[in-house]
Amino acid sequence: MKKFKVVSNVTPSVDGKGIMMGRYAYTDDLAPQNALVIKILRSPHAFARIKSIDVSEAEKYPGVACILTHKNVPHVSFTRAGQGYPEPSPHDKFILDEYVRYVGDEVAAVAAVNEEVALEAMKLIKVEYEVLEPVLDFEKAVDNKSVLHPEDGIHEMFPIGFEPKRNIAAAYEMEVGNVEEELKKCDFVVEDTFYSQAQNHAMLEPHASNARLDEHNRLVIYSTTQTPFHMRRILSKTIGLPVDRIRFIKPRVGGGFGGKQAFHGEMFCALVTLRTNKPSKCVFTREEVFASTYTRHPMRIKMRVGATKDGKIQAIDCRALSDTGAYGEHALTVFMIVGSKVLPLYNKVKAVRFGGQVVYTNHEPAGAFRGYGAIQGNYAVESIIDELAEKMGVDPIKLREDNSMKEKETSPIFKIMGEGTEGTAMIMESCKLPYCIKRGKELIEWDKKYPVKKVGPHTIRSVGCAIAMQGSGIPFLDMGSCSIRLNDGGSYMVTVGATDIGQGSDTVISQIVAEELGTTMDKVIIYSSDTDLAPFDCGAYASSTTYVSGNAAWNAAKKMRERLIKEAADYLKVKVDSVEFDGSKFTSGNKEVTLDELSVKRFYNEDTHQIAVTESFHGHVSPPPFMAAYGEFEFDTETFEYKMINYVTVTDCGTTINPMLAKGQVEGGVIQGYGMASSEEVVYSPKGKLLTNSYDTYHIPTTKEVGNLISEFADSYEPTGPFGAKSVGEIGIDTPPAVLCNAVYNAFGVRIHSLPITPQKIFEAVKAKK
Amino acid sequence: MLVKFKLNGVDVELNVKPGEYLLDSLRNYGVKSVKKGCDASSCGACTVLVDNHPVLSCSYLTARVEGKEVTTVEAIQEEAAKLSEYFSKEGADQCGFCNSAFALLIHALKHENPHPSDEEIKDYIVGNLCRCTGYQSQFKAIKAYLGGK
């Protein structure tokens, strides 16, 4: 393992103390005291056309400042997805529309002096709906007689298979080799179908935004966003206000997980403030967070896998159907990740096929969510691999060891599948997956515990395993940048567009800068995610921050080091290559100057100027982190209730820049994935209303449901990453559905084909088997 | 209506609406360290102490604190700072939206039960949700902090 001074050392996060002490840092903490409060009137119908909307009485209600409806807002189609430009998501959304497409869709926005007035006024809005027949079963969406998007003015930005008249938001097909031919040659073929649900992000801080006009009459928006620069661009294009008139600031964000990549209240705040010249704010209720933001894309994934007697997996066929809900945000890209971030795990196959459609339904829209298709794909692929192992009569771990990705290998999928477009070929310069599998097996004591052991009169314990991969940013697309300027006294002001949403990127980037400049963390002052003050960054998504923004920070720090050495050489009147810099002192022969002295000279005394650099980075590859995961669960054989005993992960994410934060990402991901696997049931009423719209009805894991988490990292170094790092933000979430599904099979011999895996489903499957 | 109580040791008099909840009163008064995660006493982010006992301020009527003592994290700054070091060591500080509530909760637990068992700690904090950490790091940090390690 390489030795570092700051990187890879246990370093407290730069902001943990202030946050724990309650310093005001989050979006709504910073809202202007007198801001107009915006509340949103939402559709009670899953699908309807607004025949008429009368706001005259509501507007007269004392204290109401402004009411927005589809009749008085710009009618420009856009996507809220919060992606780069041009977006791979269809432009199928209007700020407000004549049609409402799910229970909870926006009908009108009321801005008033306070919440109470806004809510009272809202009751006075008269809406006449033409109720339409909703599409609530995503398997019946294609060519349904109800069409969600019959309107004009919507379009795709480039070909993504967008066919709105058929309720298809996007479609994709790819094939390497000939899957049908290869399957015919196989000695063992298994097939199965898996369903996953519309998981909610359920981050603790609800979506919030507020807006004001500053003394330059520019629009300043604070938002709980993961993508401030994309927000600025999208808002500008949609409401017709130039980019230079808009400033987006992301303060502290209380959890994102993809759910804050997109637009939520920001458009309304912008319009209300521009129209009233008054500050405004919009904070979602918890019910709105659950029912009117985004979910994970529910999917049906049909798998067919074939292997030959020699133990080789020869062909994989993966056919998926994804439900994007009312709008097509992230429709194609999440879908493609199902294939592109799972199927390369088994890179020795002769043929692999992936394809299907992403369809519109009258459900809450789906969007970005940690894992981004990989968790759905992982559930299906890693479950069917166990099924195949059983049919072949081989050990499921051995099957994985023999057929999975190794270092210096590749998969043709990398070249074929990218982010809505073609991908990028790459060799795995770092891949410790074989080690991860082996080490995890030891840690869980697989050989002692597999497949199942009786531990009590009616309790048994079983184990399950899965492997996973993800990516590190989007190559050739995502860009991060970093500016560093020297302060007098020898500290550094670092500004980055990178978006800390609680994952700790401000800390990680500070560590990278401190390491390269040979200084300590207290000498690095970081300020991030303000479109006026920080250089561009695509934002926090696609596991990009440590790799993309971290590389940008590393480039900037390297440049700063060069600059400082040159400054010192000029000052000492020596040759540049004779100067050595240890982080606090420059030495050349018997001459020396401290950074502190040099900085003061350059600020106040001699050849005065600001020493500053800005550098950027975009990846040419997206090196995947890898993981092997093993779970041990205890089941009650009478009630089928179960609990997690141990969950082992061994992760190859290259160098862990901050080992504790990396562990936090893995464990947080595991438990969020375990929630999806075990308890986060999504229930709609027959008319399409989300019933699981509170923490009471939608059960995310609590401290009592978490077993012993054993989280280790492989010794690995990614040559293209900052100090050898790859991403670690998403991969943790991928394995729990398959691990639990496989453990349930090992316990009872039944396979559960839909998430979450509830005691009820296990009971029914066991009963059916008997 | 006028409600008189002690806020972090200082007498305050707030003019509130009869049905107003303590969370809203405190945030309107400028105490933004108290967070609104939900509005149904299900997440714990709004935890404050009333007469040293944790309550969920999102569903606790302000009128009920008349004559009582309300404590927010501003009153336990040193303790919060110290607890944050334990959180940091275990990698338990992520988004932090729930952290100030945890600090208050741990403060109350320490007074109620200075030497809790693992189960007692979990029982005490189970109502405070966290979507970032996976809980184990948090639990280890709290345990180490209470053990004075």
mmCIF file of N, CA, C and O in Angstrom, chain A residues 683-725:
data_model
loop_
_atom_site.group_PDB
_atom_site.id
_atom_site.type_symbol
_atom_site.label_atom_id
_atom_site.label_comp_id
_atom_site.label_asym_id
_atom_site.label_seq_id
_atom_site.Cartn_x
_atom_site.Cartn_y
_atom_site.Cartn_z
ATOM 1 N N VAL A 683 -46.868 0.912 -1.902
ATOM 2 C CA VAL A 683 -48.256 0.514 -2.145
ATOM 3 C C VAL A 683 -49.043 1.686 -2.730
ATOM 4 O O VAL A 683 -48.996 2.802 -2.203
ATOM 5 N N TYR A 684 -49.713 1.419 -3.823
ATOM 6 C CA TYR A 684 -50.600 2.405 -4.430
ATOM 7 C C TYR A 684 -52.051 1.994 -4.217
ATOM 8 O O TYR A 684 -52.361 0.801 -4.148
ATOM 9 N N SER A 685 -52.937 2.982 -4.133
ATOM 10 C CA SER A 685 -54.364 2.670 -4.103
ATOM 11 C C SER A 685 -54.769 2.240 -5.513
ATOM 12 O O SER A 685 -54.044 2.490 -6.474
ATOM 13 N N PRO A 686 -55.945 1.612 -5.649
ATOM 14 C CA PRO A 686 -56.376 1.196 -6.993
ATOM 15 C C PRO A 686 -56.452 2.370 -7.971
ATOM 16 O O PRO A 686 -56.329 2.190 -9.169
ATOM 17 N N LYS A 687 -56.638 3.577 -7.443
ATOM 18 C CA LYS A 687 -56.713 4.735 -8.337
ATOM 19 C C LYS A 687 -55.366 5.423 -8.519
ATOM 20 O O LYS A 687 -55.276 6.504 -9.090
ATOM 21 N N GLY A 688 -54.321 4.827 -7.986
ATOM 22 C CA GLY A 688 -52.987 5.339 -8.282
ATOM 23 C C GLY A 688 -52.399 6.277 -7.256
ATOM 24 O O GLY A 688 -51.358 6.880 -7.483
ATOM 25 N N LYS A 689 -53.044 6.422 -6.103
ATOM 26 C CA LYS A 689 -52.460 7.279 -5.063
ATOM 27 C C LYS A 689 -51.436 6.483 -4.270
ATOM 28 O O LYS A 689 -51.701 5.349 -3.859
ATOM 29 N N LEU A 690 -50.281 7.088 -4.037
ATOM 30 C CA LEU A 690 -49.257 6.426 -3.236
ATOM 31 C C LEU A 690 -49.704 6.401 -1.778
ATOM 32 O O LEU A 690 -49.947 7.440 -1.171
ATOM 33 N N LEU A 691 -49.835 5.216 -1.218
ATOM 34 C CA LEU A 691 -50.285 5.098 0.175
ATOM 35 C C LEU A 691 -49.109 5.083 1.143
ATOM 36 O O LEU A 691 -49.236 5.472 2.291
ATOM 37 N N THR A 692 -47.971 4.627 0.669
ATOM 38 C CA THR A 692 -46.787 4.577 1.531
ATOM 39 C C THR A 692 -46.047 5.913 1.427
ATOM 40 O O THR A 692 -44.975 6.002 0.854
ATOM 41 N N ASN A 693 -46.683 6.947 1.988
ATOM 42 C CA ASN A 693 -46.172 8.302 1.771
ATOM 43 C C ASN A 693 -45.705 8.982 3.060
ATOM 44 O O ASN A 693 -45.740 10.197 3.180
ATOM 45 N N SER A 694 -45.293 8.175 4.033
ATOM 46 C CA SER A 694 -44.743 8.738 5.269
ATOM 47 C C SER A 694 -43.728 7.747 5.831
ATOM 48 O O SER A 694 -43.688 6.589 5.411
ATOM 49 N N TYR A 695 -42.927 8.207 6.782
ATOM 50 C CA TYR A 695 -41.984 7.296 7.427
ATOM 51 C C TYR A 695 -42.721 6.203 8.221
ATOM 52 O O TYR A 695 -42.145 5.172 8.533
ATOM 53 N N ASP A 696 -43.979 6.470 8.546
ATOM 54 C CA ASP A 696 -44.729 5.458 9.290
ATOM 55 C C ASP A 696 -45.222 4.331 8.386
ATOM 56 O O ASP A 696 -45.312 3.185 8.805
ATOM 57 N N THR A 697 -45.544 4.702 7.145
ATOM 58 C CA THR A 697 -46.083 3.691 6.229
ATOM 59 C C THR A 697 -45.014 3.116 5.306
ATOM 60 O O THR A 697 -45.204 2.058 4.716
ATOM 61 N N TYR A 698 -43.915 3.854 5.162
ATOM 62 C CA TYR A 698 -42.811 3.386 4.317
ATOM 63 C C TYR A 698 -41.629 3.153 5.258
ATOM 64 O O TYR A 698 -41.070 4.097 5.802
ATOM 65 N N HIS A 699 -41.305 1.900 5.453
ATOM 66 C CA HIS A 699 -40.389 1.584 6.544
ATOM 67 C C HIS A 699 -38.929 1.523 6.091
ATOM 68 O O HIS A 699 -38.494 0.541 5.514
ATOM 69 N N ILE A 700 -38.174 2.587 6.378
ATOM 70 C CA ILE A 700 -36.733 2.530 6.124
ATOM 71 C C ILE A 700 -36.064 1.892 7.345
ATOM 72 O O ILE A 700 -36.612 1.931 8.450
ATOM 73 N N PRO A 701 -34.909 1.257 7.158
ATOM 74 C CA PRO A 701 -34.277 0.588 8.300
ATOM 75 C C PRO A 701 -34.016 1.548 9.459
ATOM 76 O O PRO A 701 -33.686 2.716 9.249
ATOM 77 N N THR A 702 -34.193 1.046 10.660
ATOM 78 C CA THR A 702 -33.816 1.787 11.858
ATOM 79 C C THR A 702 -32.586 1.109 12.452
ATOM 80 O O THR A 702 -32.154 0.054 11.963
ATOM 81 N N THR A 703 -32.076 1.689 13.496
ATOM 82 C CA THR A 703 -30.859 1.153 14.109
ATOM 83 C C THR A 703 -31.055 -0.291 14.597
ATOM 84 O O THR A 703 -30.107 -1.057 14.679
ATOM 85 N N LYS A 704 -32.304 -0.665 14.876
ATOM 86 C CA LYS A 704 -32.561 -2.006 15.404
ATOM 87 C C LYS A 704 -32.519 -3.096 14.336
ATOM 88 O O LYS A 704 -32.441 -4.273 14.655
ATOM 89 N N GLU A 705 -32.641 -2.696 13.061
ATOM 90 C CA GLU A 705 -32.667 -3.732 12.016
ATOM 91 C C GLU A 705 -31.301 -4.010 11.416
ATOM 92 O O GLU A 705 -31.166 -4.816 10.505
ATOM 93 N N VAL A 706 -30.315 -3.270 11.895
ATOM 94 C CA VAL A 706 -28.991 -3.405 11.307
ATOM 95 C C VAL A 706 -28.180 -4.426 12.082
ATOM 96 O O VAL A 706 -28.035 -4.321 13.297
ATOM 97 N N GLY A 707 -27.681 -5.407 11.367
ATOM 98 C CA GLY A 707 -26.834 -6.402 11.998
ATOM 99 C C GLY A 707 -25.400 -5.900 12.085
ATOM 100 O O GLY A 707 -25.132 -4.703 11.997
ATOM 101 N N ASN A 708 -24.501 -6.846 12.240
ATOM 102 C CA ASN A 708 -23.088 -6.489 12.334
ATOM 103 C C ASN A 708 -22.542 -6.237 10.932
ATOM 104 O O ASN A 708 -22.570 -7.128 10.087
ATOM 105 N N LEU A 709 -22.062 -5.029 10.694
ATOM 106 C CA LEU A 709 -21.530 -4.701 9.370
ATOM 107 C C LEU A 709 -20.005 -4.812 9.396
ATOM 108 O O LEU A 709 -19.350 -4.164 10.213
ATOM 109 N N ILE A 710 -19.477 -5.665 8.537
ATOM 110 C CA ILE A 710 -18.026 -5.822 8.452
ATOM 111 C C ILE A 710 -17.622 -5.304 7.080
ATOM 112 O O ILE A 710 -17.996 -5.879 6.055
ATOM 113 N N SER A 711 -16.912 -4.192 7.083
ATOM 114 C CA SER A 711 -16.644 -3.508 5.817
ATOM 115 C C SER A 711 -15.143 -3.337 5.638
ATOM 116 O O SER A 711 -14.521 -2.562 6.346
ATOM 117 N N GLU A 712 -14.598 -4.083 4.704
ATOM 118 C CA GLU A 712 -13.154 -3.990 4.443
ATOM 119 C C GLU A 712 -12.907 -3.474 3.030
ATOM 120 O O GLU A 712 -13.789 -3.545 2.175
ATOM 121 N N PHE A 713 -11.685 -3.034 2.822
ATOM 122 C CA PHE A 713 -11.297 -2.544 1.497
ATOM 123 C C PHE A 713 -10.081 -3.306 1.004
ATOM 124 O O PHE A 713 -9.187 -3.644 1.787
ATOM 125 N N ALA A 714 -10.060 -3.555 -0.289
ATOM 126 C CA ALA A 714 -8.898 -4.229 -0.884
ATOM 127 C C ALA A 714 -7.775 -3.209 -1.075
ATOM 128 O O ALA A 714 -8.040 -2.034 -1.293
ATOM 129 N N ASP A 715 -6.554 -3.695 -0.991
ATOM 130 C CA ASP A 715 -5.405 -2.839 -1.291
ATOM 131 C C ASP A 715 -5.342 -2.701 -2.806
ATOM 132 O O ASP A 715 -5.036 -3.657 -3.515
ATOM 133 N N SER A 716 -5.655 -1.533 -3.304
ATOM 134 C CA SER A 716 -5.791 -1.358 -4.749
ATOM 135 C C SER A 716 -5.378 0.060 -5.124
ATOM 136 O O SER A 716 -5.519 0.983 -4.314
ATOM 137 N N TYR A 717 -4.874 0.234 -6.324
ATOM 138 C CA TYR A 717 -4.452 1.563 -6.775
ATOM 139 C C TYR A 717 -4.878 1.733 -8.221
ATOM 140 O O TYR A 717 -4.449 0.997 -9.097
ATOM 141 N N GLU A 718 -5.756 2.702 -8.455
ATOM 142 C CA GLU A 718 -6.221 2.966 -9.816
ATOM 143 C C GLU A 718 -5.317 4.039 -10.437
ATOM 144 O O GLU A 718 -5.305 5.185 -9.974
ATOM 145 N N PRO A 719 -4.563 3.677 -11.486
ATOM 146 C CA PRO A 719 -3.588 4.635 -12.006
ATOM 147 C C PRO A 719 -4.186 5.930 -12.541
ATOM 148 O O PRO A 719 -3.500 6.949 -12.560
ATOM 149 N N THR A 720 -5.453 5.928 -12.944
ATOM 150 C CA THR A 720 -6.024 7.166 -13.483
ATOM 151 C C THR A 720 -6.732 8.001 -12.412
ATOM 152 O O THR A 720 -7.233 9.084 -12.706
ATOM 153 N N GLY A 721 -6.799 7.504 -11.184
ATOM 154 C CA GLY A 721 -7.556 8.208 -10.140
ATOM 155 C C GLY A 721 -6.666 9.104 -9.304
ATOM 156 O O GLY A 721 -5.445 8.942 -9.292
ATOM 157 N N PRO A 722 -7.244 10.040 -8.574
ATOM 158 C CA PRO A 722 -6.439 10.904 -7.710
ATOM 159 C C PRO A 722 -5.830 10.083 -6.562
ATOM 160 O O PRO A 722 -6.582 9.485 -5.797
ATOM 161 N N PHE A 723 -4.507 10.054 -6.516
ATOM 162 C CA PHE A 723 -3.787 9.225 -5.537
ATOM 163 C C PHE A 723 -4.284 7.782 -5.559
ATOM 164 O O PHE A 723 -4.290 7.086 -4.550
ATOM 165 N N GLY A 724 -4.757 7.350 -6.737
ATOM 166 C CA GLY A 724 -5.145 5.947 -6.891
ATOM 167 C C GLY A 724 -6.591 5.634 -6.560
ATOM 168 O O GLY A 724 -6.968 4.467 -6.454
ATOM 169 N N ALA A 725 -7.428 6.671 -6.407
ATOM 170 C CA ALA A 725 -8.804 6.429 -5.951
ATOM 171 C C ALA A 725 -9.771 6.175 -7.102
ATOM 172 O O ALA A 725 -9.617 6.711 -8.197
#
